Coordinates of C-alpha atoms in Angstrom, one line a residue:
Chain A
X1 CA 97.7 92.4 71.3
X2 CA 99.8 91.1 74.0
X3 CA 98.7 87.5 76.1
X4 CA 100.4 86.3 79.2
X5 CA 99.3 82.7 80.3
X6 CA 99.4 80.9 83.6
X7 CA 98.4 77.5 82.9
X8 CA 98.5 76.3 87.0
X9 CA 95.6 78.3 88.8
X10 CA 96.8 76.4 92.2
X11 CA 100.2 74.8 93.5
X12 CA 101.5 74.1 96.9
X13 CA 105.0 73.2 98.3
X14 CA 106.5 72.2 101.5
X15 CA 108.6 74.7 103.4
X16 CA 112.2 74.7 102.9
X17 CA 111.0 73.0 99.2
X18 CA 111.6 74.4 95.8
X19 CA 108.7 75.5 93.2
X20 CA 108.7 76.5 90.1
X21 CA 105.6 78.8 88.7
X22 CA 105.0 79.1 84.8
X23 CA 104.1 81.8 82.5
X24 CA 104.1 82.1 79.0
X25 CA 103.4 84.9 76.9
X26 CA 102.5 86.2 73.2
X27 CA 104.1 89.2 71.6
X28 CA 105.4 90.3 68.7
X29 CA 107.4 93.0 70.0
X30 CA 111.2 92.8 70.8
X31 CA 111.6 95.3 73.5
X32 CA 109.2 94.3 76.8
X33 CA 109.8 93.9 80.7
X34 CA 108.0 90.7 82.1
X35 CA 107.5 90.5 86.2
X36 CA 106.2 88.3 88.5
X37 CA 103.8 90.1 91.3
X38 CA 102.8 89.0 94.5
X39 CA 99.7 89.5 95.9
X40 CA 99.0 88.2 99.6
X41 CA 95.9 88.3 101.5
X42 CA 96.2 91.6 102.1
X43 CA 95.5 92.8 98.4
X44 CA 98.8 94.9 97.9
X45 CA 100.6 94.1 94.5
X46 CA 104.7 93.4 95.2
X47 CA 106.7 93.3 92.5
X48 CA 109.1 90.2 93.3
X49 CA 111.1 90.1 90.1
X50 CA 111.6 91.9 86.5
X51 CA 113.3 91.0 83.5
X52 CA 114.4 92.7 80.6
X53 CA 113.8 91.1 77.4
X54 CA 116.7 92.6 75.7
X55 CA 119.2 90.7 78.5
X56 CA 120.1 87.1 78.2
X57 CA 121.0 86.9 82.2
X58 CA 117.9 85.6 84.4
X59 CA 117.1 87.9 86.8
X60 CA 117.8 87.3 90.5
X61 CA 116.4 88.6 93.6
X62 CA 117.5 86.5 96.9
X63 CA 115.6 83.1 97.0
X64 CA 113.7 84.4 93.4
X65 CA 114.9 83.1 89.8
X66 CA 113.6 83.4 86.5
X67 CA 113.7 80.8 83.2
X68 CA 113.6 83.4 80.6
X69 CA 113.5 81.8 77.2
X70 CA 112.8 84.2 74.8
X71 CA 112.6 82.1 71.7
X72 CA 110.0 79.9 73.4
X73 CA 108.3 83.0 75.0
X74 CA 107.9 81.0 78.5
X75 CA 109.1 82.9 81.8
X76 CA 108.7 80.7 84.8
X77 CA 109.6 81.7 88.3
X78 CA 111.6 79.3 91.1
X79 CA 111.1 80.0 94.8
X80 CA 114.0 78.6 96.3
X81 CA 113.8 77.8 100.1
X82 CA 109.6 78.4 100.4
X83 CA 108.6 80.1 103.2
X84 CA 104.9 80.1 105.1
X85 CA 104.9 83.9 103.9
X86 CA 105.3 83.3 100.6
X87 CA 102.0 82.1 100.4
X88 CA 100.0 84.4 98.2
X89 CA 98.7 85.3 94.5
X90 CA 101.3 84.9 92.0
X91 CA 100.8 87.1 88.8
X92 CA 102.6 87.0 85.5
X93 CA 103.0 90.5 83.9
X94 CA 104.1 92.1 80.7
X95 CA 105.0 95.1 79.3
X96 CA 106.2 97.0 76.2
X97 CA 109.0 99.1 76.8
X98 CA 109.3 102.9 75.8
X99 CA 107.8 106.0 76.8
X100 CA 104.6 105.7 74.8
X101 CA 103.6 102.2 76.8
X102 CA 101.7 102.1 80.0
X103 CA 99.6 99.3 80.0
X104 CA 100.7 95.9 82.4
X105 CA 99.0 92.8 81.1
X106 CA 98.5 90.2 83.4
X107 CA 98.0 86.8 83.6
X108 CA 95.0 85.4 85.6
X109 CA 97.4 84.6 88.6
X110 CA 98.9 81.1 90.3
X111 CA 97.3 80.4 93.8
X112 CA 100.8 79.1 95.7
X113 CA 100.2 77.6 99.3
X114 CA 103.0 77.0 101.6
X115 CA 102.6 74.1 104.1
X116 CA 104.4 73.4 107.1
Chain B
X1 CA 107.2 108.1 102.4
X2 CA 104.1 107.0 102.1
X3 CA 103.1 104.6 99.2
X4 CA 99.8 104.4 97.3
X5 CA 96.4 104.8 99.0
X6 CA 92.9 103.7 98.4
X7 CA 89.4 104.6 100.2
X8 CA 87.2 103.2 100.9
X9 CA 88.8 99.1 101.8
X10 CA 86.0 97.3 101.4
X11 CA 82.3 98.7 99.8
X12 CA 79.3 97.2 100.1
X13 CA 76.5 98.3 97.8
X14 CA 72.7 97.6 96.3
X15 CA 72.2 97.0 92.5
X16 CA 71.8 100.1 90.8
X17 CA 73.2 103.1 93.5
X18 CA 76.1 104.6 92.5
X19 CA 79.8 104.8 94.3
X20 CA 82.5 106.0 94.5
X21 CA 86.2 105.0 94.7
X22 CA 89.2 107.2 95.5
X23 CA 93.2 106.3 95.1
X24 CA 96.2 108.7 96.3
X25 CA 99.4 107.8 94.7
X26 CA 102.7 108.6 95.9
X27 CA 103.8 112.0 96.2
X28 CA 105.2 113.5 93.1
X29 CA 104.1 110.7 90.8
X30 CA 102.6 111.8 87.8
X31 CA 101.1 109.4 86.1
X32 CA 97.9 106.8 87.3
X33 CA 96.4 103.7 86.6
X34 CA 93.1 102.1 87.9
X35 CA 92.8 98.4 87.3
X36 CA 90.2 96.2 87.8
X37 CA 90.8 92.0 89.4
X38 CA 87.6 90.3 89.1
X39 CA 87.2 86.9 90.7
X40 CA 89.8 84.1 89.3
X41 CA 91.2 86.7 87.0
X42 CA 94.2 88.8 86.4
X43 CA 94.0 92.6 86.4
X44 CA 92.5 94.6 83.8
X45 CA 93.1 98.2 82.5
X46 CA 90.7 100.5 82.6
X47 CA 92.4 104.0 82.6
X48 CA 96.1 105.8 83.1
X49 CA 96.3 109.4 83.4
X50 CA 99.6 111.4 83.0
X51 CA 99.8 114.7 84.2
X52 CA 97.5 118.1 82.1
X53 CA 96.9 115.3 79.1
X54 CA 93.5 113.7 78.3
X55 CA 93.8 110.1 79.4
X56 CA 93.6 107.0 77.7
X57 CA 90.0 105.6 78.8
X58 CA 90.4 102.8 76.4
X59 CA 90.0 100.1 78.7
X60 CA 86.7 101.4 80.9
X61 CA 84.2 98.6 80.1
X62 CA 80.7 101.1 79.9
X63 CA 79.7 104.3 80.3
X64 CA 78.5 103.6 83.4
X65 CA 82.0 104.1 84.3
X66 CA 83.9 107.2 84.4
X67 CA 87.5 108.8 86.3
X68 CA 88.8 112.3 87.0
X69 CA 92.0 113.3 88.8
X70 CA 91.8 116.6 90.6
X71 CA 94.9 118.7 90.4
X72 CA 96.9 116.0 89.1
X73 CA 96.9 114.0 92.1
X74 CA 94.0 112.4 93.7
X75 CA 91.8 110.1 91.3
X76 CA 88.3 109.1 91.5
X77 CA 86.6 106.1 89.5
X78 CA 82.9 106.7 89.8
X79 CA 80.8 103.4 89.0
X80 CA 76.8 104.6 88.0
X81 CA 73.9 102.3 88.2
X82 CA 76.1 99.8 89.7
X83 CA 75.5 95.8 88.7
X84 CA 76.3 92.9 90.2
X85 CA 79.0 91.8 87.6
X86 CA 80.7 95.1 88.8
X87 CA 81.8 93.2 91.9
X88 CA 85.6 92.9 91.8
X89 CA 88.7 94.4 93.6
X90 CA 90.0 98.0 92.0
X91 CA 93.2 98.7 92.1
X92 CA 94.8 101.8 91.7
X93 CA 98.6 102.6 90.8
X94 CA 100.9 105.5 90.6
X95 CA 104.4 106.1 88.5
X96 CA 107.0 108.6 88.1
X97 CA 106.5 110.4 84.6
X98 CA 107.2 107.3 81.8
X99 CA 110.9 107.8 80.8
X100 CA 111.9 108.2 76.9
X101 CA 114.0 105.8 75.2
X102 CA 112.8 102.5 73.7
X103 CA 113.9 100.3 76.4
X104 CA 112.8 102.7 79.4
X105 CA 109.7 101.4 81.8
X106 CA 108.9 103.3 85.1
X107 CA 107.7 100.9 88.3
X108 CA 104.0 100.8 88.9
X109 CA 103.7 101.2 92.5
X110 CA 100.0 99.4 93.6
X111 CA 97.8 100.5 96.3
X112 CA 95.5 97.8 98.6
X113 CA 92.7 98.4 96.1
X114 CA 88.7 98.6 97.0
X115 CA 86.9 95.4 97.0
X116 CA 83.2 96.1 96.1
X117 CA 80.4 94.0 96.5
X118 CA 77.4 94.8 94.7
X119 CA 74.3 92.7 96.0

């Protein structure tokens, strides 16, 4: 069975500051997409960022980055730049690649606070 | 277009009546998930249907719980008897039919879920 783990249930940063979410997960497959998720007030799930366990390259998406170490299993996320609207629920999520998987398993989420 | 939908947003309910929650997913997706966020916790499985085929129920915690999809499109998760560690957010989710190939994955597009309260 698959685990993801986020091991900081609250963090908060300054705007215009840098922070770094973490997420580590148990698998003993070798083909699997991991995500980060949003979730702000409003309850709708956005995917921020994906990765593909099968590429080296961290995954991008504007002021979003990935540390994807395989090896170690650990898949932190870096908001670059913080902005009062990234304050939200950040969840962890993994899952096996291939036509016969459906199932997202998800870590128990990172509260992240932006202050002015 | 339009992206996933969920009725009612918010339900309020006594111990032991029974409700019911209904998702739309995106137009032309075949395949959909319910997921259940309790307090403090990540989301949990509890069902994925894909098209005509029987779905995988594997993850609905009693048999107090229970889903159909009519016509392969809307869903509804029917709670019986409901109790109050039934209180949570459900969240429902749509896809495009999973892709073959062993490193294929089709986006799970979420809707703003149901929060129910059961006093």
């Amino acid at each position: 069975a698959q685990t993801v783990t986020q091991s900081q249930p609250e963090m908060s940063v300054q705007e215009a500051e840098t922070v770094t979410l973490s997420c580590t997960y148990d698998t003993s497959e070798n083909n699997y997409y991991l995500f980060w998720y949003k979730q702000p007030p409003s309850r709708q799930m956005i995917l921020v960022i994906r990765q593909e366990a099968y590429k080296q390259q961290n995954a991008t998406e504007n002021r979003f980055s990935v540390n994807f170490q395989k090896a170690a299993k650990s898949f932190s996320l870096k908001i670059s730049d913080s902005q009062l609207g990234d304050t939200a629920m950040y969840f962890c999520a993994f899952i096996i690649s291939g036509a016969g998987s459906y199932q997202l398993t998800f870590g128990k989420g990172t509260k992240l606070s932006v202050i002015p | 277009g339009a992206g996933v939908s969920q009725s009612p947003s918010n339900k309020v309910t006594e111990k032991g009546k029974d409700v019911e929650l209904r998702c739309d997913p995106i137009s032309g997706h075949t395949a959909l998930y319910w997921y259940r966020q309790s307090l403090g916790q990540g989301l949990e499985f509890l069902i994925y249907f894909q098209g005509n085929s029987a779905p995988d129920k594997s993850g609905l915690p009693s048999d107090r719980f229970s889903a159909e999809r009519t016509g392969g499109s809307v869903s509804t998760l029917t709670i019986q008897r409901t109790q109050q560690e039934d209180s949570a957010v459900y969240l429902c989710a749509s896809s495009l039919r999973l892709a073959g190939g062993p490193r294929s994955y089709n986006e799970q597009f979420f809707g703003p879920g149901t929060r129910l309260t059961v006093l």
